[in-house]
């Protein structure tokens, strides 16, 4: 932000509006039936008869004798209790995902720098970590706000949840304290400790953060797939309540999703700084930083659908009713929106890689394959986003002979969609491999055989995926669902084998062209921002699915939600809430970006006294020039 004064004024206005809103909300809450009847001494000069006095005293005595009854629900003014809790929970989860993900890849990048001796990686990890300080505070703030709202608005249910999981509260608080200690030690101790001690702090930060996520996931997954309790809700085993059906699947899913999301947000930060850069050195540095962040996001994003399949299968195993509701009931159309969002993510990731080839000399040899990859990605995207039943008028349904299109309806079943997403993943992986090879020439004597083996593995994996996709139309549904296992397995195995061969094939490769960091079209940076927004929107949307599957239950099948908000929000309403939440998150993450950039600005000086350099020079600000033509680990 070019004008700090204007930014400070804007923040002050926002803070004032927030305080005013909080006071109005507090007043609205207090005006409801929160308060117990209490006696207020007043001076009433109006003459009253003895009968009126006796009646008034009798009413006061009755009110004071009324026993306290804990309210089951309270209503939040205007927007309702469900919506305010929804927004706060989503904001807390988004910042928590970012705070948990950044230390993971910061530690990996720092370790690469430690092993290779390349200071660029160490400083890049430091710049990623700079984003954590304010983000951690916002995560804790939204977590506290969410807890207060849940206790105030759903007191009876929170009492029950506390009864089930009370043994986990003390470890959770203790781990949260240790996370703060390790986080600030890791950040402020950069360069103050030996590399091994600092890496140990980063490792402990990640272990503690992951443990916190595991405990919190137990609370929310218990609501979807309760375990360890009797039919009446009595606690039998706290450990069984923790390790319920969906606990471990959502742990794995969230670890992968958090890394992808954190990488995308870090890449968006680099894009933001790239577009603000004034020199070629700054553009080169932030171009490289954006590439690393996007690389992390793509690597984590590729296996994410498989983790999602596991979670969905566990939900179906726990309750077929929920499984059918998720894929074929009220939420089926939401997965069409999910397919469109994920398809956009794949398109954006591929487009960024294709643009990135332009910064490397000798890219022409591989750019001719882009059009074929684009065709494959576009076809798979179209198949994946095709619904089974389409919205039609009565006359259109009559002409089609039903709600399913006679031709396109075949693309709406899982056989087609599983095939499309697996081929889409393979195509994106191929784009990355082409980018990795650009500007290099293999020198090992078995390079020809290695290329043939790699192509054969890729072709065989694609053939297995397509074969089971087509064969799925000729078997029953139970067997068709099992076909996803060989499809997923072949794709994962192919990516692992091709990567191992490629690393060996290009270990001592000859460079045929330099990488000119910063020499990339500006549109590539908007692609990175688009990817970050799409990730955030997708996370909010899938959070709605996970919570909405319970419908009118607090704990599915055990504790019914009898409040006025006990309804499943429509898809239109859900998209509005998610969109508003995404806008709030990006406003706040923009504040985080701005605050993290203040460290590189010079100290304020009166006019005419000159501008001093920031303490510690360029290294202290985290800005590391990456010269055009420098190489990097690709």
XYZ file of C-alpha atoms in Angstrom:
634
model
C 0.000 0.000 0.000
C 1.625 3.221 -1.143
C 0.057 5.551 1.434
C 0.456 4.228 5.005
C -1.478 7.171 6.436
C -4.483 6.366 4.275
C -4.214 2.700 5.290
C -4.121 3.587 8.984
C -7.172 5.849 8.599
C -9.004 3.070 6.768
C -8.155 0.575 9.508
C -9.311 3.033 12.152
C -12.641 3.494 10.347
C -13.070 -0.275 10.024
C -12.230 -0.744 13.716
C -14.723 1.961 14.712
C -17.453 0.408 12.572
C -16.631 -3.008 14.047
C -16.837 -1.645 17.604
C -20.134 0.065 16.838
C -21.489 -3.151 15.330
C -20.318 -5.173 18.322
C -22.067 -2.787 20.704
C -25.284 -2.992 18.669
C -25.109 -6.786 18.604
C -24.420 -6.919 22.336
C -27.400 -4.714 22.971
C -29.528 -6.912 20.750
C -28.394 -10.020 22.596
C -29.085 -8.478 25.977
C -32.542 -7.400 24.837
C -33.498 -11.062 24.326
C -34.394 -13.492 27.064
C -30.784 -13.790 28.288
C -31.211 -12.184 31.677
C -32.719 -13.661 34.769
C -35.590 -11.768 36.350
C -34.148 -9.309 38.844
C -35.540 -6.612 41.061
C -34.943 -3.000 40.099
C -35.560 -0.402 42.789
C -37.494 2.527 41.345
C -39.213 5.507 42.854
C -42.840 5.581 41.761
C -44.646 8.691 42.930
C -47.966 7.595 41.401
C -50.509 6.911 44.199
C -51.541 3.241 44.282
C -54.231 1.371 46.179
C -53.388 -1.311 48.702
C -54.701 -3.936 46.267
C -52.320 -2.792 43.536
C -49.430 -2.830 46.002
C -50.286 -6.369 47.139
C -50.608 -7.563 43.516
C -47.210 -6.030 42.617
C -45.466 -7.618 45.599
C -47.077 -10.985 44.784
C -45.765 -10.787 41.179
C -42.269 -9.890 42.419
C -42.270 -12.757 44.906
C -43.377 -15.191 42.186
C -40.638 -13.989 39.833
C -37.954 -14.289 42.503
C -39.150 -17.779 43.418
C -38.974 -19.020 39.799
C -36.070 -21.491 39.542
C -33.313 -20.959 36.952
C -33.776 -23.062 33.843
C -30.912 -23.274 31.363
C -31.987 -22.164 27.958
C -31.447 -24.605 25.106
C -30.981 -21.982 22.388
C -30.584 -18.238 22.001
C -31.109 -16.267 18.841
C -28.515 -13.979 17.291
C -30.063 -10.700 16.038
C -30.772 -10.192 12.327
C -28.694 -12.950 10.681
C -29.545 -15.808 13.052
C -27.427 -18.059 15.245
C -26.616 -20.631 12.584
C -25.253 -18.117 10.075
C -23.037 -16.191 12.501
C -21.528 -19.430 13.834
C -21.067 -20.617 10.247
C -19.148 -17.496 9.215
C -16.975 -17.436 12.345
C -16.178 -21.142 12.079
C -15.209 -20.804 8.416
C -12.955 -17.804 9.040
C -11.307 -19.600 11.950
C -10.721 -22.712 9.834
C -9.291 -20.731 6.907
C -6.740 -18.924 9.070
C -5.999 -22.139 10.985
C -5.367 -23.946 7.691
C -2.951 -21.221 6.631
C -1.157 -21.186 10.001
C -0.807 -24.976 9.965
C 0.305 -25.211 6.330
C 2.944 -22.480 6.108
C 5.257 -24.040 8.746
C 5.154 -27.350 6.858
C 6.562 -26.060 3.599
C 8.683 -23.395 5.332
C 10.430 -26.213 7.213
C 10.897 -28.228 4.003
C 12.301 -25.212 2.135
C 14.612 -24.354 5.037
C 15.834 -27.959 5.127
C 16.587 -27.843 1.377
C 18.595 -24.676 1.957
C 20.434 -26.320 4.869
C 21.366 -29.409 2.838
C 22.324 -27.550 -0.353
C 23.900 -24.517 1.306
C 21.791 -22.239 -0.907
C 20.845 -19.210 1.204
C 18.005 -18.324 -1.150
C 15.892 -21.167 0.239
C 16.574 -20.189 3.830
C 15.531 -16.605 3.164
C 12.518 -17.721 1.161
C 11.378 -19.845 4.106
C 11.821 -16.799 6.348
C 9.644 -14.654 4.096
C 6.910 -17.291 4.149
C 7.159 -17.398 7.946
C 6.748 -13.605 8.154
C 3.100 -14.135 7.255
C 2.478 -16.290 10.332
C 2.675 -13.798 13.196
C -0.466 -11.773 12.421
C -2.244 -14.833 10.970
C -1.745 -16.735 14.236
C -3.291 -13.863 16.214
C -6.295 -13.748 13.877
C -6.710 -17.512 14.154
C -6.806 -17.304 17.960
C -9.156 -14.307 17.850
C -11.693 -16.020 15.602
C -11.358 -19.223 17.636
C -12.189 -17.372 20.843
C -15.053 -15.480 19.188
C -16.441 -18.757 17.810
C -16.261 -20.411 21.225
C -18.064 -17.504 22.903
C -20.822 -17.553 20.290
C -21.305 -21.308 20.561
C -21.529 -21.174 24.351
C -23.895 -18.189 24.243
C -26.150 -19.383 21.414
C -26.091 -23.174 21.890
C -25.495 -23.573 25.658
C -27.169 -26.940 26.171
C -25.473 -28.615 23.216
C -22.067 -27.198 24.168
C -22.558 -28.567 27.682
C -23.102 -32.017 26.199
C -20.098 -31.708 23.870
C -17.994 -30.634 26.847
C -19.244 -33.665 28.759
C -18.108 -36.031 25.987
C -14.736 -34.412 25.229
C -13.738 -32.809 28.534
C -10.603 -35.047 28.820
C -9.293 -33.466 25.578
C -9.631 -29.833 26.673
C -6.551 -29.628 28.891
C -4.224 -31.209 26.268
C -5.703 -28.875 23.651
C -5.000 -25.749 25.707
C -1.514 -26.995 26.600
C -0.702 -27.735 22.959
C -1.987 -24.320 21.933
C 0.375 -22.706 24.439
C 3.325 -24.730 23.117
C 2.385 -23.861 19.542
C 2.650 -20.162 20.391
C 6.036 -20.730 22.052
C 7.442 -22.723 19.129
C 5.969 -20.395 16.501
C 7.437 -17.205 17.921
C 10.721 -18.950 18.762
C 10.902 -20.221 15.191
C 10.127 -16.800 13.718
C 12.135 -14.498 15.992
C 14.946 -17.025 16.378
C 15.773 -16.985 12.674
C 19.532 -16.612 12.466
C 19.843 -16.558 16.260
C 20.039 -20.344 16.693
C 22.180 -22.894 14.933
C 20.526 -24.405 11.814
C 19.861 -27.732 13.525
C 18.265 -26.137 16.582
C 16.138 -23.925 14.358
C 15.031 -26.894 12.239
C 14.118 -28.696 15.469
C 11.929 -25.742 16.494
C 10.212 -25.883 13.110
C 9.671 -29.622 13.440
C 8.131 -29.223 16.904
C 5.928 -26.394 15.642
C 4.548 -28.693 12.949
C 4.039 -31.626 15.304
C 2.205 -29.516 17.878
C 0.070 -27.793 15.231
C -0.903 -31.138 13.710
C -1.827 -32.514 17.147
C -4.072 -29.488 17.763
C -5.816 -30.092 14.442
C -6.332 -33.774 15.275
C -8.047 -32.915 18.577
C -10.295 -30.275 17.010
C -11.180 -32.646 14.165
C -12.390 -35.192 16.724
C -14.994 -32.715 17.984
C -16.440 -31.912 14.588
C -16.307 -35.450 13.126
C -18.084 -36.798 16.212
C -21.066 -34.659 15.222
C -21.198 -36.348 11.807
C -20.292 -39.934 12.743
C -20.769 -40.316 16.519
C -19.084 -43.219 18.270
C -18.293 -44.217 21.851
C -21.743 -43.295 23.175
C -24.979 -45.134 23.882
C -28.216 -44.641 21.964
C -29.261 -42.053 24.540
C -25.963 -40.166 24.239
C -24.269 -41.415 27.404
C -20.469 -41.561 27.165
C -19.054 -45.084 26.936
C -15.527 -44.376 25.703
C -13.938 -40.985 25.027
C -11.279 -42.570 22.826
C -13.947 -44.200 20.639
C -15.672 -40.831 20.411
C -12.388 -39.335 19.202
C -11.498 -42.127 16.748
C -14.868 -42.209 15.023
C -15.490 -43.265 11.405
C -14.525 -39.990 9.743
C -11.786 -38.791 12.128
C -8.704 -40.162 10.384
C -9.984 -39.557 6.817
C -10.629 -35.903 7.574
C -7.241 -35.615 9.328
C -5.453 -36.777 6.175
C -7.735 -34.774 3.914
C -7.159 -31.588 5.877
C -3.393 -31.979 6.072
C -3.217 -32.252 2.269
C -5.821 -29.534 1.703
C -4.122 -27.178 4.167
C -0.781 -27.528 2.391
C -2.404 -26.871 -0.993
C -4.344 -23.909 0.405
C -1.327 -22.470 2.231
C 0.820 -22.767 -0.888
C -1.835 -21.006 -2.948
C -2.143 -18.122 -0.446
C 1.655 -17.770 -0.236
C 1.795 -17.707 -4.052
C -0.904 -15.014 -4.054
C 1.232 -12.979 -1.624
C 4.194 -13.323 -4.005
C 1.970 -12.235 -6.896
C 0.825 -9.218 -4.882
C 4.455 -8.258 -4.233
C 5.451 -8.961 -7.861
C 2.819 -6.547 -9.166
C 4.075 -3.886 -6.720
C 7.764 -4.444 -7.505
C 9.763 -1.508 -8.881
C 12.991 -3.248 -9.876
C 13.935 -6.306 -11.931
C 15.573 -7.853 -8.858
C 12.338 -7.634 -6.860
C 10.294 -9.059 -9.735
C 12.772 -11.920 -10.117
C 12.581 -12.745 -6.410
C 8.793 -12.682 -6.165
C 8.413 -14.559 -9.455
C 10.542 -17.328 -7.954
C 8.601 -17.171 -4.675
C 5.291 -17.426 -6.549
C 6.572 -20.421 -8.482
C 7.602 -22.221 -5.273
C 4.241 -21.504 -3.600
C 2.298 -22.660 -6.648
C 4.512 -25.737 -6.979
C 3.675 -26.706 -3.378
C -0.026 -26.085 -4.019
C -0.059 -28.273 -7.152
C 1.918 -31.122 -5.564
C -0.546 -31.225 -2.651
C -3.579 -30.682 -4.885
C -2.959 -33.686 -7.150
C -3.609 -36.371 -4.457
C -6.366 -34.317 -2.759
C -9.291 -35.869 -4.715
C -8.158 -39.325 -3.593
C -8.262 -38.259 0.070
C -11.732 -36.868 -0.638
C -12.829 -40.248 -2.012
C -11.675 -41.926 1.195
C -13.610 -39.463 3.344
C -16.749 -39.889 1.221
C -16.486 -43.685 1.400
C -16.222 -43.562 5.206
C -19.293 -41.333 5.404
C -21.152 -43.827 3.214
C -19.905 -46.728 5.347
C -21.164 -45.045 8.516
C -24.552 -44.081 7.088
C -25.801 -45.009 3.646
C -28.526 -42.403 4.104
C -25.925 -39.642 4.426
C -23.923 -41.090 1.540
C -26.908 -41.142 -0.799
C -27.947 -37.664 0.358
C -24.444 -36.404 -0.370
C -24.024 -37.764 -3.892
C -27.574 -38.226 -5.130
C -29.811 -36.079 -2.958
C -29.966 -32.444 -1.906
C -26.195 -31.957 -2.243
C -25.721 -33.567 -5.654
C -25.906 -30.246 -7.503
C -23.349 -28.776 -5.162
C -20.831 -31.296 -6.481
C -21.385 -29.881 -9.956
C -20.258 -26.509 -8.586
C -17.354 -28.302 -6.908
C -16.426 -29.875 -10.242
C -16.458 -26.449 -11.904
C -14.239 -24.967 -9.199
C -11.753 -27.846 -9.265
C -11.750 -27.750 -13.059
C -10.877 -24.052 -12.883
C -8.063 -24.865 -10.471
C -6.636 -27.416 -12.895
C -6.955 -24.976 -15.783
C -5.292 -22.210 -13.779
C -2.457 -24.471 -12.619
C -1.778 -25.691 -16.152
C -1.983 -22.185 -17.603
C 0.551 -20.882 -15.080
C 2.960 -23.706 -15.936
C 2.543 -23.039 -19.651
C 3.203 -19.327 -19.130
C 6.188 -20.214 -16.945
C 7.817 -22.055 -19.834
C 8.266 -18.684 -21.516
C 10.805 -17.615 -18.888
C 13.112 -20.509 -19.841
C 15.276 -20.532 -22.925
C 14.623 -23.442 -25.291
C 10.964 -23.847 -24.306
C 9.851 -24.091 -27.949
C 10.673 -27.803 -28.040
C 7.968 -28.553 -25.456
C 5.456 -25.755 -26.072
C 4.120 -27.619 -29.134
C 2.566 -30.188 -26.766
C 0.524 -27.569 -24.899
C -2.379 -27.630 -27.352
C -2.864 -31.383 -26.870
C -2.774 -31.031 -23.094
C -5.283 -28.178 -23.306
C -7.660 -30.342 -25.358
C -7.375 -33.177 -22.817
C -7.933 -30.834 -19.854
C -10.917 -29.132 -21.517
C -12.622 -32.435 -22.410
C -12.108 -33.866 -18.931
C -13.361 -30.632 -17.381
C -16.534 -30.768 -19.484
C -17.202 -34.418 -18.611
C -16.600 -33.836 -14.917
C -18.989 -30.874 -14.774
C -21.813 -32.621 -16.675
C -24.770 -33.351 -14.348
C -26.732 -36.580 -14.435
C -30.098 -34.813 -14.343
C -30.403 -31.346 -15.825
C -32.751 -28.499 -14.996
C -35.450 -28.645 -17.650
C -38.922 -27.393 -18.393
C -41.880 -29.779 -18.624
C -41.772 -29.743 -22.432
C -38.028 -30.433 -22.455
C -38.462 -33.368 -20.069
C -41.212 -34.711 -22.319
C -39.014 -34.410 -25.416
C -36.057 -36.117 -23.686
C -38.216 -38.863 -22.252
C -37.145 -38.024 -18.692
C -34.971 -35.655 -16.675
C -31.805 -37.298 -18.028
C -30.456 -36.324 -21.433
C -30.410 -39.387 -23.737
C -26.730 -38.857 -24.685
C -25.138 -36.511 -22.147
C -26.734 -38.396 -19.273
C -24.110 -41.117 -19.659
C -21.455 -38.560 -18.693
C -23.182 -37.776 -15.397
C -22.458 -41.102 -13.685
C -19.433 -41.903 -11.536
C -17.745 -44.072 -14.176
C -17.340 -41.054 -16.428
C -16.451 -38.651 -13.638
C -13.814 -40.898 -12.038
C -12.257 -41.390 -15.447
C -12.284 -37.661 -16.208
C -10.699 -36.569 -12.930
C -7.940 -39.185 -13.134
C -7.055 -38.247 -16.708
C -7.173 -34.586 -15.639
C -4.651 -35.299 -12.880
C -2.400 -37.173 -15.300
C -2.569 -34.285 -17.802
C -1.665 -31.713 -15.153
C 1.185 -33.904 -13.979
C 2.440 -34.109 -17.569
C 2.377 -30.290 -17.824
C 4.592 -30.104 -14.751
C 6.994 -32.706 -16.145
C 7.291 -30.764 -19.404
C 8.011 -27.585 -17.448
C 10.623 -29.400 -15.378
C 12.423 -30.641 -18.496
C 12.439 -27.262 -20.227
C 15.986 -25.919 -20.637
C 17.624 -29.274 -19.847
C 19.045 -32.215 -21.776
C 19.569 -35.638 -20.225
C 23.132 -36.943 -20.418
C 22.817 -40.441 -18.948
C 23.517 -43.251 -21.439
C 20.093 -44.840 -20.907
C 18.121 -41.648 -21.631
C 16.298 -43.131 -24.664
C 15.192 -46.205 -22.748
C 14.247 -44.012 -19.784
C 12.003 -41.804 -21.930
C 10.333 -44.855 -23.472
C 9.711 -46.391 -20.037
C 8.254 -43.123 -18.714
C 5.928 -42.781 -21.697
C 4.886 -46.428 -21.382
C 4.023 -45.984 -17.694
C 1.987 -42.870 -18.475
C 0.175 -44.571 -21.383
C -0.522 -47.709 -19.324
C -1.953 -45.679 -16.415
C -4.229 -43.731 -18.791
C -5.327 -46.998 -20.467
C -6.189 -48.590 -17.081
C -8.224 -45.531 -16.065
C -10.158 -45.455 -19.355
C -10.696 -49.234 -19.411
C -12.273 -49.350 -15.950
C -14.253 -46.212 -16.749
C -15.838 -47.829 -19.809
C -16.225 -51.250 -18.174
C -18.082 -49.608 -15.295
C -21.102 -49.096 -17.538
C -21.561 -52.875 -17.838
C -21.490 -53.886 -14.161
C -23.659 -53.236 -11.127
C -23.206 -50.194 -8.897
C -21.356 -52.023 -6.095
C -18.670 -53.310 -8.447
C -18.526 -49.982 -10.305
C -17.637 -48.158 -7.078
C -14.778 -50.611 -6.453
C -13.319 -49.765 -9.870
C -12.164 -46.421 -8.469
C -9.467 -48.276 -6.490
C -7.446 -49.533 -9.499
C -8.004 -46.189 -11.241
C -6.643 -44.197 -8.316
C -3.881 -46.701 -7.625
C -2.623 -46.703 -11.216
C -2.472 -42.893 -11.338
C -0.629 -42.578 -8.008
C 1.807 -45.365 -8.890
C 2.454 -43.843 -12.311
C 3.257 -40.423 -10.829
C 5.640 -41.935 -8.277
C 7.480 -44.116 -10.809
C 7.736 -41.379 -13.453
C 9.051 -38.911 -10.872
C 11.732 -41.328 -9.646
C 12.839 -42.055 -13.218
C 12.840 -38.353 -14.092
C 15.015 -37.447 -11.111
C 17.527 -40.129 -12.105
C 17.299 -39.213 -15.781
C 18.042 -35.494 -15.238
C 20.354 -35.716 -12.231
C 23.396 -34.349 -14.103
C 21.496 -32.870 -17.017
C 23.092 -30.422 -19.430
C 21.561 -26.945 -19.372
C 20.373 -25.772 -22.771
C 18.908 -22.476 -21.598
C 18.816 -20.131 -18.620
C 15.780 -19.365 -16.474
C 15.028 -15.630 -16.556
C 13.089 -15.018 -13.360
C 10.781 -12.027 -13.510
C 10.396 -12.345 -17.284
C 6.857 -13.638 -17.198
C 3.614 -11.892 -18.275
C 1.772 -10.050 -15.516
C -1.342 -12.127 -16.220
C 0.454 -15.082 -14.603
C 0.298 -13.277 -11.247
C -3.438 -12.764 -11.594
C -3.693 -16.500 -12.290
C -1.996 -17.152 -8.932
C -4.491 -14.863 -7.188
C -7.351 -16.583 -9.031
C -6.093 -19.991 -7.850
C -5.955 -18.765 -4.233
C -9.521 -17.399 -4.407
C -10.794 -20.618 -5.987
C -9.139 -22.711 -3.273
C -10.698 -20.574 -0.552
C -14.161 -20.674 -2.111
C -13.895 -24.436 -2.558
C -12.904 -24.981 1.085
C -15.886 -22.940 2.253
C -18.267 -24.792 -0.041
C -17.097 -28.245 1.057
C -17.336 -27.192 4.692
C -21.010 -26.482 4.034
C -21.424 -30.008 2.643
C -19.765 -31.663 5.629
C -21.888 -29.778 8.154
C -25.069 -29.831 6.062
C -25.096 -33.622 5.817
C -26.285 -33.728 9.444
C -29.399 -31.792 8.401
C -31.535 -31.308 11.561
C -29.109 -33.056 13.925
C -26.454 -31.595 16.196
C -24.999 -35.091 16.635
C -26.282 -37.244 13.801
C -28.929 -39.674 15.002
C -28.393 -38.786 18.674
C -29.146 -35.128 19.478
C -31.715 -33.376 17.328
C -31.509 -29.668 16.547
C -34.839 -28.174 17.638
C -33.905 -24.515 17.192
C -35.508 -22.187 14.654
C -32.343 -22.591 12.543
C -32.806 -26.371 12.215
C -32.935 -26.438 8.426
C -30.584 -27.299 5.603
C -29.602 -24.039 3.873
C -30.389 -23.948 0.189
C -27.544 -24.000 -2.300
C -28.201 -20.372 -3.238
C -28.120 -19.220 0.381
C -25.001 -21.275 1.065
C -23.116 -19.753 -1.874
C -23.977 -16.261 -0.636
C -22.696 -16.985 2.879
C -19.549 -18.634 1.523
C -18.914 -15.731 -0.865
C -19.258 -13.136 1.917
C -16.916 -15.210 4.091
C -14.338 -15.405 1.290
C -14.489 -11.627 0.817
C -13.954 -11.057 4.552
C -11.051 -13.513 4.585
C -9.279 -11.880 1.662
C -9.752 -8.442 3.163
C -8.115 -9.695 6.351
C -5.370 -11.587 4.514
C -4.718 -8.363 2.597
C -4.163 -6.667 5.955
C -1.762 -9.490 6.848
C 0.136 -8.928 3.582
C 0.337 -5.196 4.246
C 1.515 -5.593 7.844
C 4.167 -8.132 6.844
C 5.504 -5.683 4.252
C 6.047 -2.922 6.843
C 9.256 -4.598 8.027
C 10.977 -3.782 4.724
C 10.037 -0.079 4.843
C 12.478 2.538 6.215
C 11.897 4.171 9.574
C 9.920 7.386 9.587
C 11.990 10.567 9.568
C 10.974 14.240 9.526
C 11.076 15.824 6.100
C 14.488 16.956 4.985
C 16.449 14.582 7.222
C 16.825 11.784 4.670
C 15.547 8.239 4.590
C 17.524 5.623 6.511
C 17.805 2.042 5.378
C 15.817 -0.619 7.182
C 17.674 -2.223 10.083
C 19.792 -5.100 8.906
C 19.639 -4.143 5.251
C 17.962 -6.180 2.538
C 18.488 -9.446 4.332
C 16.463 -8.267 7.304
C 13.502 -7.460 5.121
C 13.550 -10.906 3.589
C 13.989 -9.552 0.043
C 16.485 -11.745 -1.753
C 17.423 -10.811 -5.301
C 17.187 -13.723 -7.708
C 19.176 -12.716 -10.717
C 17.793 -13.361 -14.155
C 19.421 -16.482 -15.455
C 19.859 -18.099 -12.056
C 18.884 -21.717 -11.678
C 16.551 -23.276 -9.154
C 15.423 -26.716 -8.084
C 12.900 -27.587 -10.783
